[in-house]
Tab-separated table of C-alpha atoms in Angstrom:
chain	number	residue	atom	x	y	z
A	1	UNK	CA	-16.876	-27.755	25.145
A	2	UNK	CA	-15.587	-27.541	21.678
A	3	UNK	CA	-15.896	-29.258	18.829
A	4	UNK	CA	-13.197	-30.269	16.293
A	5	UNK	CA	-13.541	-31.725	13.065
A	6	UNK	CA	-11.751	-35.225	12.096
A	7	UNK	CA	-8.167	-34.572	10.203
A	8	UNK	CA	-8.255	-33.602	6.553
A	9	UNK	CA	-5.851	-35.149	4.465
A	10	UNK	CA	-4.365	-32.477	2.143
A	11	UNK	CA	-3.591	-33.652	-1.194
A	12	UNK	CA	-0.475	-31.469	-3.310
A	13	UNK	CA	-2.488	-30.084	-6.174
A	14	UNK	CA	-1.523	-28.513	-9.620
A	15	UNK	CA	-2.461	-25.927	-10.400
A	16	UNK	CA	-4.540	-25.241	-13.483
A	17	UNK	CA	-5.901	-22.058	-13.856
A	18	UNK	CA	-5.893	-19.749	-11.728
A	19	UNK	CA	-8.190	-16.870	-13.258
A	20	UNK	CA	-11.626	-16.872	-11.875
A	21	UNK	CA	-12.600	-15.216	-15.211
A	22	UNK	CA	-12.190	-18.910	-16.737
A	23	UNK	CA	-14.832	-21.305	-16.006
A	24	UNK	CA	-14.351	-24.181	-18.787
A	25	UNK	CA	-14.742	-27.681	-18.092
A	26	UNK	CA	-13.324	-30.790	-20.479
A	27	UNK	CA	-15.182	-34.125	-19.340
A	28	UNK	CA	-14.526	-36.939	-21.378
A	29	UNK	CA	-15.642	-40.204	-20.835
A	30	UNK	CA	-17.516	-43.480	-22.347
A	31	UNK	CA	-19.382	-44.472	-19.903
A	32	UNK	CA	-23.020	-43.662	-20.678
A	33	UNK	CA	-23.725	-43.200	-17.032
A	34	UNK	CA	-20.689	-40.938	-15.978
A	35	UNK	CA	-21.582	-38.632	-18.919
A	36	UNK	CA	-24.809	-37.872	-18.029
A	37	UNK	CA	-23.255	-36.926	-14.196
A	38	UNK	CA	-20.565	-35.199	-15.517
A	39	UNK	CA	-23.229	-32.880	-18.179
A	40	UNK	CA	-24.963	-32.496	-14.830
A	41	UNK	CA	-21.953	-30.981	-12.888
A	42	UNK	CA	-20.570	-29.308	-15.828
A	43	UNK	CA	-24.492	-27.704	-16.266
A	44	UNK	CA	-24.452	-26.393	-12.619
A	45	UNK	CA	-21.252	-25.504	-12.607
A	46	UNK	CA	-21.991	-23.469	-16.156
A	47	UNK	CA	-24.570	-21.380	-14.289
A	48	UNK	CA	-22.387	-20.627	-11.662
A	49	UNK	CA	-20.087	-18.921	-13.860
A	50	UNK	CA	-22.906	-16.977	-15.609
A	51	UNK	CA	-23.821	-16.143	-12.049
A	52	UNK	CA	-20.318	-14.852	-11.304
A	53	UNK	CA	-19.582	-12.357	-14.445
A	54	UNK	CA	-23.135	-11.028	-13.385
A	55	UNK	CA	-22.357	-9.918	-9.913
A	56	UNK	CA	-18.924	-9.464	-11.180
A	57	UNK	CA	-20.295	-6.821	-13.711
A	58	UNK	CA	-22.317	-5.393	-10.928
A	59	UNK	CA	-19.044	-4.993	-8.769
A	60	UNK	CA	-16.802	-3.939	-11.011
A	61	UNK	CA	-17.788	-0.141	-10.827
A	62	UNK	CA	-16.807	-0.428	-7.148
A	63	UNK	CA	-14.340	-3.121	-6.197
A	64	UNK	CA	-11.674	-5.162	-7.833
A	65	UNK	CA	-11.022	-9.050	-6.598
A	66	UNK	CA	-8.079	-10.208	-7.123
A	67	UNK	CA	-7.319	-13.831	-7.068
A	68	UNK	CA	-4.607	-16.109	-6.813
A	69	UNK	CA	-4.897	-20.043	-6.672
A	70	UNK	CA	-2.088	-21.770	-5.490
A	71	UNK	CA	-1.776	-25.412	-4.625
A	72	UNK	CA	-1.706	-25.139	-0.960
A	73	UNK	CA	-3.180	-21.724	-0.041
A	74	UNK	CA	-5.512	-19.040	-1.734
A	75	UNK	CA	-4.689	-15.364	-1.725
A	76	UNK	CA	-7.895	-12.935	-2.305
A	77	UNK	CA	-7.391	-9.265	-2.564
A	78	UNK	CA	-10.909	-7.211	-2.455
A	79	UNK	CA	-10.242	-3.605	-2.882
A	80	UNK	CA	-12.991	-1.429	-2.665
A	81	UNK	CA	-14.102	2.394	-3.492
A	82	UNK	CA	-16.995	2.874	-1.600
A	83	UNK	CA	-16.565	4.540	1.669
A	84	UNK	CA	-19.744	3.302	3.618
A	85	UNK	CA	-18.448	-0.127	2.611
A	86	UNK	CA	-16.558	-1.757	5.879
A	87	UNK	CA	-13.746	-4.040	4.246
A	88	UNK	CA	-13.572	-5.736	7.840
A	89	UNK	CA	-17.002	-6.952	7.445
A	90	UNK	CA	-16.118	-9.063	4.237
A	91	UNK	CA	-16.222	-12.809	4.933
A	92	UNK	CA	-14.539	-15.643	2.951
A	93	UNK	CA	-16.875	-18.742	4.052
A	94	UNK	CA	-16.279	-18.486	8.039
A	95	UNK	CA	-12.985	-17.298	7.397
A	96	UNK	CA	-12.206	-13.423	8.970
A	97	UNK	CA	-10.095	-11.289	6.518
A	98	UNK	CA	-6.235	-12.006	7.426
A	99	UNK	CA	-5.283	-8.167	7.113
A	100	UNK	CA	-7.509	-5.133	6.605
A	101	UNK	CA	-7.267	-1.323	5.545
A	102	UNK	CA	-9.991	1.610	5.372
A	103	UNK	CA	-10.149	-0.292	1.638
A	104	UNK	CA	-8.870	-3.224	1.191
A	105	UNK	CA	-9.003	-6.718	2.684
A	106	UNK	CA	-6.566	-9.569	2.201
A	107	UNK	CA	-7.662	-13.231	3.012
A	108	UNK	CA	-4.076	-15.960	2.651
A	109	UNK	CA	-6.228	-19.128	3.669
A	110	UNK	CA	-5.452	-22.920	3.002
A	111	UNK	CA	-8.284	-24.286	0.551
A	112	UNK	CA	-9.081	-26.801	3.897
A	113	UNK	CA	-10.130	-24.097	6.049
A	114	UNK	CA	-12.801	-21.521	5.584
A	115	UNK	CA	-15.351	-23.927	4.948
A	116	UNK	CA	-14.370	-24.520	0.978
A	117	UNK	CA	-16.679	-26.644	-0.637
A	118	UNK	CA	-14.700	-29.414	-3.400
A	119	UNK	CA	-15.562	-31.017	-6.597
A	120	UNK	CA	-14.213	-33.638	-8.137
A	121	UNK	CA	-15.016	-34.569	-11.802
A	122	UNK	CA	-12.790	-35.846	-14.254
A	123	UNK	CA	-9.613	-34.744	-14.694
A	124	UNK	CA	-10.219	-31.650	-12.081
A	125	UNK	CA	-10.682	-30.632	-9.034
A	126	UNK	CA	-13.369	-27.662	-8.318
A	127	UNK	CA	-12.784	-25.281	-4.873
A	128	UNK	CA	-15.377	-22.927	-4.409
A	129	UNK	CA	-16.673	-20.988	-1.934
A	130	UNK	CA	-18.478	-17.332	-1.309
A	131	UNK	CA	-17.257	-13.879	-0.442
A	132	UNK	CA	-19.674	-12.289	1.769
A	133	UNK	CA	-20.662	-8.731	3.438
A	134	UNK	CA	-23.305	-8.313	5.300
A	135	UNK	CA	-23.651	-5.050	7.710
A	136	UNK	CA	-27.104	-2.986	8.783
A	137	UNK	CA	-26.539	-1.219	5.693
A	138	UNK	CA	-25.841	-3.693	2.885
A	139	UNK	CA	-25.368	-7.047	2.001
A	140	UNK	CA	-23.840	-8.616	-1.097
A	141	UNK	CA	-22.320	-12.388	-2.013
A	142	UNK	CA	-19.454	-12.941	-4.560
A	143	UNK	CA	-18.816	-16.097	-5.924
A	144	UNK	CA	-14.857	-17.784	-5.347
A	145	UNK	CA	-13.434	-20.214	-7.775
A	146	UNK	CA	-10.251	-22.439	-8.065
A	147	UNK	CA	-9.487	-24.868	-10.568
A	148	UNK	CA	-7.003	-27.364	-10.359
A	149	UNK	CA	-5.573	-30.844	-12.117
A	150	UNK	CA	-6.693	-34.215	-10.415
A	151	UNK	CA	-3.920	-35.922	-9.498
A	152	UNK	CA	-3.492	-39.306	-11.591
A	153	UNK	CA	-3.273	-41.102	-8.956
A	154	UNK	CA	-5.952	-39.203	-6.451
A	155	UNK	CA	-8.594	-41.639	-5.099
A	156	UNK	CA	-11.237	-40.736	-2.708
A	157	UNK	CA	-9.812	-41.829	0.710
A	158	UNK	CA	-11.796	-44.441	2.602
A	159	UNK	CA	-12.083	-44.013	6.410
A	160	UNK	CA	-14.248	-44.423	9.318
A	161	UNK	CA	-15.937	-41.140	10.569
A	162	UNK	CA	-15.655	-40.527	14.073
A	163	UNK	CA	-18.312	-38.461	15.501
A	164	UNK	CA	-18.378	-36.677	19.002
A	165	UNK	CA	-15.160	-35.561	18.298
A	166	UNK	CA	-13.554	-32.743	20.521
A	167	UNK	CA	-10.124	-31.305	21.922
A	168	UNK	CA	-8.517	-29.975	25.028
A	169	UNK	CA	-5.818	-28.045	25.604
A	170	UNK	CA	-4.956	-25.356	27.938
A	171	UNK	CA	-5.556	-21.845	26.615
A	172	UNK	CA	-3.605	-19.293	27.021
A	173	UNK	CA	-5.788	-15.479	27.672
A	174	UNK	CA	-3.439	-11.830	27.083
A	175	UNK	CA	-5.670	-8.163	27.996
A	176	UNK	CA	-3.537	-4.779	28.168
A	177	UNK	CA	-3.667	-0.921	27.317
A	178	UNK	CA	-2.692	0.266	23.496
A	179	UNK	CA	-1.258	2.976	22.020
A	180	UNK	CA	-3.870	4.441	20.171
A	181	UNK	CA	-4.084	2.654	17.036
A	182	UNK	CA	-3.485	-0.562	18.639
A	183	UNK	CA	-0.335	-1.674	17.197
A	184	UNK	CA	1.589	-1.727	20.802
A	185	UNK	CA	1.473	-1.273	24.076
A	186	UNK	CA	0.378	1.802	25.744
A	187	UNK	CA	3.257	4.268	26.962
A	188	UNK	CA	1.166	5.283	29.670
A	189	UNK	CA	-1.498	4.686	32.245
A	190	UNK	CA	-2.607	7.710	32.692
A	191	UNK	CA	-5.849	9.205	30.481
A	192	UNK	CA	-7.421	12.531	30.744
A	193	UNK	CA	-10.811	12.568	31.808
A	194	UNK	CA	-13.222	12.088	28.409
A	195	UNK	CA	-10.065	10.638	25.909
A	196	UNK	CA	-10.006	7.247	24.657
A	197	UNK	CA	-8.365	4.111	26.534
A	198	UNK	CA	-7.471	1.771	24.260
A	199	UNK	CA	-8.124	-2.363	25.348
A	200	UNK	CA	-7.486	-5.129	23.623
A	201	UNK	CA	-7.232	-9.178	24.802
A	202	UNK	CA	-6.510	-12.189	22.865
A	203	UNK	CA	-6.571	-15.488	23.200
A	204	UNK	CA	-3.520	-18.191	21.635
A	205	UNK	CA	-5.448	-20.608	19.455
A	206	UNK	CA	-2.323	-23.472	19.551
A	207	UNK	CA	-4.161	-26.231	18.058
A	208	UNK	CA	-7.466	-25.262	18.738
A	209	UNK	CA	-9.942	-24.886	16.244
A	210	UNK	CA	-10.666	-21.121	15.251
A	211	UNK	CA	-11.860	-19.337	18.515
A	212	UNK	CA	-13.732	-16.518	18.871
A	213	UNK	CA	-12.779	-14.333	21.692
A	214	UNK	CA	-15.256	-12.287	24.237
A	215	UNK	CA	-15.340	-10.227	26.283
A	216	UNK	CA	-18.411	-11.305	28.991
A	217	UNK	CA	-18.001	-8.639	31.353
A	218	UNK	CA	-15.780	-5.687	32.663
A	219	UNK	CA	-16.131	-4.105	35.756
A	220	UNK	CA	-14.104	-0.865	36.459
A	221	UNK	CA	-12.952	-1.028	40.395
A	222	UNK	CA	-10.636	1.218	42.409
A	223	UNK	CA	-8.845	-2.129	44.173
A	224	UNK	CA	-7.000	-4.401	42.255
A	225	UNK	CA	-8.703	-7.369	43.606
A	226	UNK	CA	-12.396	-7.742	43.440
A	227	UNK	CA	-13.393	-7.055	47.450
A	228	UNK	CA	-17.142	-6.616	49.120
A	229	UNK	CA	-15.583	-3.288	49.833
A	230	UNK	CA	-14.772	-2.009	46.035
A	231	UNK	CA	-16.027	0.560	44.449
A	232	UNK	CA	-17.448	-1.101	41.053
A	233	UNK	CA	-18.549	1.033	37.807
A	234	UNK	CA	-19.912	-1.961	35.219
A	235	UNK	CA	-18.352	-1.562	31.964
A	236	UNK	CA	-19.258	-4.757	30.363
A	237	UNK	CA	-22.637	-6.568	31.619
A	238	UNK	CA	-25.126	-8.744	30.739
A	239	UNK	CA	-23.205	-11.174	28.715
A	240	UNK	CA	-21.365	-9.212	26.284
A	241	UNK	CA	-23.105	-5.745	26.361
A	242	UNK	CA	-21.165	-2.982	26.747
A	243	UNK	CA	-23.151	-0.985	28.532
A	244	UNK	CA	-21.101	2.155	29.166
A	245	UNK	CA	-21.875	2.888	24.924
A	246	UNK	CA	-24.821	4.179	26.395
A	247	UNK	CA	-23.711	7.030	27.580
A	248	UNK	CA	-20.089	7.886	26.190
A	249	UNK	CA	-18.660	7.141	22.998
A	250	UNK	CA	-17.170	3.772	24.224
A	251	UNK	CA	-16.779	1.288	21.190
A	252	UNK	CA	-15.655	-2.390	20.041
A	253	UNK	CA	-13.276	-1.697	16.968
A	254	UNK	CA	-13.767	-3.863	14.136
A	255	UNK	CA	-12.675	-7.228	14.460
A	256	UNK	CA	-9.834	-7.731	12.397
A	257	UNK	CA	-8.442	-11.837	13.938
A	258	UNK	CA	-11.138	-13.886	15.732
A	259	UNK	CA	-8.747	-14.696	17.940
A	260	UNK	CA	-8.699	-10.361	19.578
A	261	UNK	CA	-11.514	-8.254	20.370
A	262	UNK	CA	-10.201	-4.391	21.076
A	263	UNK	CA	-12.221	-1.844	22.619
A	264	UNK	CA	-11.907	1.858	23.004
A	265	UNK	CA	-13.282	3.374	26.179
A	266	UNK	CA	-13.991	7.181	27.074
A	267	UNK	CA	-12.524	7.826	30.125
A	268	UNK	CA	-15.022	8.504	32.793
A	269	UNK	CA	-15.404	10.412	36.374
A	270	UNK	CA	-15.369	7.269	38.545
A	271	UNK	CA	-12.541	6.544	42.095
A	272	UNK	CA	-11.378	10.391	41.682
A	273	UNK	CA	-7.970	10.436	42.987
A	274	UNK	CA	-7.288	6.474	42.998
A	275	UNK	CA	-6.050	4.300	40.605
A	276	UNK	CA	-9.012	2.901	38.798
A	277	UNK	CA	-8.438	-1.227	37.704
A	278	UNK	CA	-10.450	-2.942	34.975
A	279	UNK	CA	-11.267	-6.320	35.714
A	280	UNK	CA	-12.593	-8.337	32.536
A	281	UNK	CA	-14.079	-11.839	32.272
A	282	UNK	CA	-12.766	-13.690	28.556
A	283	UNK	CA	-14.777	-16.160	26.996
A	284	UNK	CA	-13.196	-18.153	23.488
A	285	UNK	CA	-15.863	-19.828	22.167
A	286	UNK	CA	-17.324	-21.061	18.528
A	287	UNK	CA	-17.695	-18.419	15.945
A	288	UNK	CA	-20.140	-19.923	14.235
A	289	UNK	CA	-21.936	-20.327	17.967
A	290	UNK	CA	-23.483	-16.866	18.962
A	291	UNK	CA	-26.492	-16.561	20.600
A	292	UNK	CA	-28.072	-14.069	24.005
A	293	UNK	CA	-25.515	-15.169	25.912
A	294	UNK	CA	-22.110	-15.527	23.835
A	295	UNK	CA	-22.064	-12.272	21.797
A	296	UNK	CA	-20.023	-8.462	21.654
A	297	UNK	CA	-22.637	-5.352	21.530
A	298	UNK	CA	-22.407	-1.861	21.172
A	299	UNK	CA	-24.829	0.960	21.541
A	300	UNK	CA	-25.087	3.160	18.140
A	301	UNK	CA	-26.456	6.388	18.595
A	302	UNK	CA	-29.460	6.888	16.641
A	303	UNK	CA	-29.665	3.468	15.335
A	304	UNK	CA	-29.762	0.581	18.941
A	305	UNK	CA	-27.579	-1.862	20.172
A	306	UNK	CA	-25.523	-3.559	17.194
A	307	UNK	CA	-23.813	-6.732	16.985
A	308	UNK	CA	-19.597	-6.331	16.377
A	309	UNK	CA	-19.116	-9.696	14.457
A	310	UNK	CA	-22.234	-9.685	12.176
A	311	UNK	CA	-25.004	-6.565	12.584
A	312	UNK	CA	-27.501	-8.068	10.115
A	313	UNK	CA	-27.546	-10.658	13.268
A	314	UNK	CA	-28.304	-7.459	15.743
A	315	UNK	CA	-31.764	-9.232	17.323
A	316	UNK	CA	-28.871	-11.077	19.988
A	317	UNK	CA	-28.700	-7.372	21.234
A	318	UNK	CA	-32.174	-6.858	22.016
A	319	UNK	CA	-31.606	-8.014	25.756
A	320	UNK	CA	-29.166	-5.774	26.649
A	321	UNK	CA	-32.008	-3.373	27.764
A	322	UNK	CA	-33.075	-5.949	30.407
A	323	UNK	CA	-31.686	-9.620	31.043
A	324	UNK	CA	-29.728	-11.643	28.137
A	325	UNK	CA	-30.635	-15.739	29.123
A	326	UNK	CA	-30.126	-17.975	26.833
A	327	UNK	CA	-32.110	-18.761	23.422
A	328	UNK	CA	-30.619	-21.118	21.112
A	329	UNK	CA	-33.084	-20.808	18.921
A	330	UNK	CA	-31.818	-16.998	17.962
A	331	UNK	CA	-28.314	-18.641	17.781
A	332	UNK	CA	-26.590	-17.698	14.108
A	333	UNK	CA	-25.074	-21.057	13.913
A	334	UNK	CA	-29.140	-22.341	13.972
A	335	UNK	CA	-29.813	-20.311	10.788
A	336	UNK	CA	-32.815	-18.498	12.703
C-alpha cells in the first residue's frame, strides 16, 4: 500500500533574488539568543555557498545551470557538453527531469515537491535542495538555492501530525506499440524479423503520490489469452529482469516521467506464421522503494545486468541470473 504525506500548506512567496550566484544574508535582531542562532544559520549557510561556486567552478567547463525562482514553481535548465554524460540521469531531490534532450534537462517543479528542504530565519525564507547524477560511470552533486522574502505576517502553522497516513484510488494502467521514437502510436503491427518494436505503458497518477511504473513481467504468446495450451517465449521474468537483453539488443530507454517505462525489443523467431501477443504484468509502486523484487534491469554487454532508474544501485540486478526474493535490506529507500 502507499504512503502519502499529510497536506502542505503553500504559502504565496516574494520573490527576492533569484540568482543562485547571490548567497547574502541580513539578520538583524536584539535578542542575544536569536543572534547567536541566526550567526549559526547564516555560518552554515555561508559555507554552503563557498561550497557551491566550488563545484560551480568545477562545472562550468562543462555545463551551464540555469535558474529561475519563482514564487510558486522553480525552473532549472542544466545544459551539458559532455557526451558520456546522460542528462536523463540528472535528479532534482526525488524529482525526475520534466523534459530531456541528448543535452539538456529541464526540471518546472513546485518548491513543495521534490523533497526541498526550507529555512526560515529572519526576514527570509531559504529553499534548497541538490542536483544529482549518478550513473556506473560518474557521479556528481550540485547545490540548488532559492531565496525569498518572509511574509510579514508568516507564522509557523500549528497542527496535529497524523501518522499512518495513506490513499486509495483506482488507477488507471495504458501499454501499446510506438512509432519509433516514441512520440505516437505505431502505424503498424507488423516488424521484420531482428528490427526494433517499440513498447511503452503508463500509469495516470490522479492524485496519487508520484508512482513509479514497472514492468514485472512480459511473456510473448501466440494466443491472445494466456491458455495451458500457449506457446510462451518469457520476455520479462524474475521480477523486473528483462531477460531477452541477454541475447538480442532488447533495451529499457531512459526514463524520462516516473509515471512510463518504454522498452525497445528486437524482434525475434518465435510462433512463425501466427500473430505473436505480448502479455505484460504493471506494477506502480514507490520510487524511492526499490529493492530484488520491485526494480527494471537490463543486460549490458560487456559490463552485467544494470539498473534503468539508478545504475550506481545495480547490486538489485544481481538475481536476475537465478531467483530475485525479496531483501529489504538492499532496498535504495534503506540507504544500504
Amino acid at each position: 500500500m502507499l504512503t502519502t504525506a499529510a497536506p502542505v500548506t503553500h504559502d504565496p512567496l516574494q520573490v527576492k533574488d533569484i540568482s543562485v550566484n547571490q548567497c547574502s544574508l541580513t539578520l538583524t535582531n536584539n535578542s542575544t539568543d536569536s543572534v547567536f542562532l541566526l550567526f549559526s544559520v547564516m555560518m552554515a549557510f555561508s559555507r554552503q555557498c563557498v561550497l557551491f561556486f566550488c563545484l560551480l567552478a568545477a562545472f562550468s567547463v562543462y555545463a551551464d545551470m540555469r535558474l529561475d525562482c519563482r514564487p510558486d514553481f522553480v525552473t532549472l535548465v542544466w545544459t551539458e557538453s559532455r557526451i558520456h554524460v546522460d542528462p536523463s540521469l540528472l535528479r532534482l531531490g526525488s524529482c525526475f527531469p520534466t523534459s530531456v534532450t541528448a543535452m539538456e534537462a529541464v526540471f518546472s517543479v513546485d518548491l513543495n515537491d521534490c523533497n526541498f528542504d526550507r529555512l526560515v530565519t529572519g526576514d527570509q525564507m531559504i529553499y534548497t535542495n541538490d542536483l544529482t547524477y549518478i550513473s556506473s560511470h560518474e557521479s556528481f552533486s550540485h547545490p540548488v538555492v532559492c531565496v525569498y522574502d518572509r511574509p510579514k505576517d508568516w507564522f509557523p502553522l500549528i497542527y496535529d501530525p497524523v501518522f499512518n497516513t495513506h490513499g486509495e484510488a483506482g488507477l488507471v494502467f495504458h501499454a501499446g506499440l510506438m512509432n519509433d521514437d516514441f512520440s505516437g502510436p505505431a502505424v503498424s503491427n507488423t516488424f521484420p524479423l531482428g528490427s526494433s518494436i517499440p513498447v511503452m505503458a503508463s500509469v495516470e497518477e490522479a492524485t496519487h503520490q508520484p508512482l513509479l511504473l514497472l514492468l514485472e513481467e512480459c511473456l510473448a504468446a501466440d494466443t491472445p489469452q494466456l491458455v495451458p495450451e500457449s506457446n510462451v517465449y518469457t520476455v520479462i521474468g524474475n521480477k523486473g529482469c528483462l531477460v531477452d537483453s541477454r541475447v538480442s539488443r532488447s533495451r529499457f530507454e531512459p526514463r524520462i516521467k516516473s509515471s512510463e517505462i518504454k522498452v525497445s525489443l528486437q524482434a525475434f523467431r518465435f510462433a512463425l506464421g501466427k500473430e505473436v501477443f505480448i502479455h505484460c504484468k504493471l506494477l506502480a509502486w514507490d520510487p524511492m522503494g526499490l529493492d530484488n523484487t520491485k526494480k527494471a534491469c537490463h543486460y549490458v554487454k560487456d559490463h552485467g545486468w544494470e539498473l534503468l532508474d539508478n545504475p550506481a544501485y545495480s547490486n538489485l540486478c544481481d538475481c536476475c541470473d537465478s531467483s530475485c526474493k525479496s531483501r529489504k535490506t538492499r532496498s535504495i529507500g534503506s540507504g544500504s
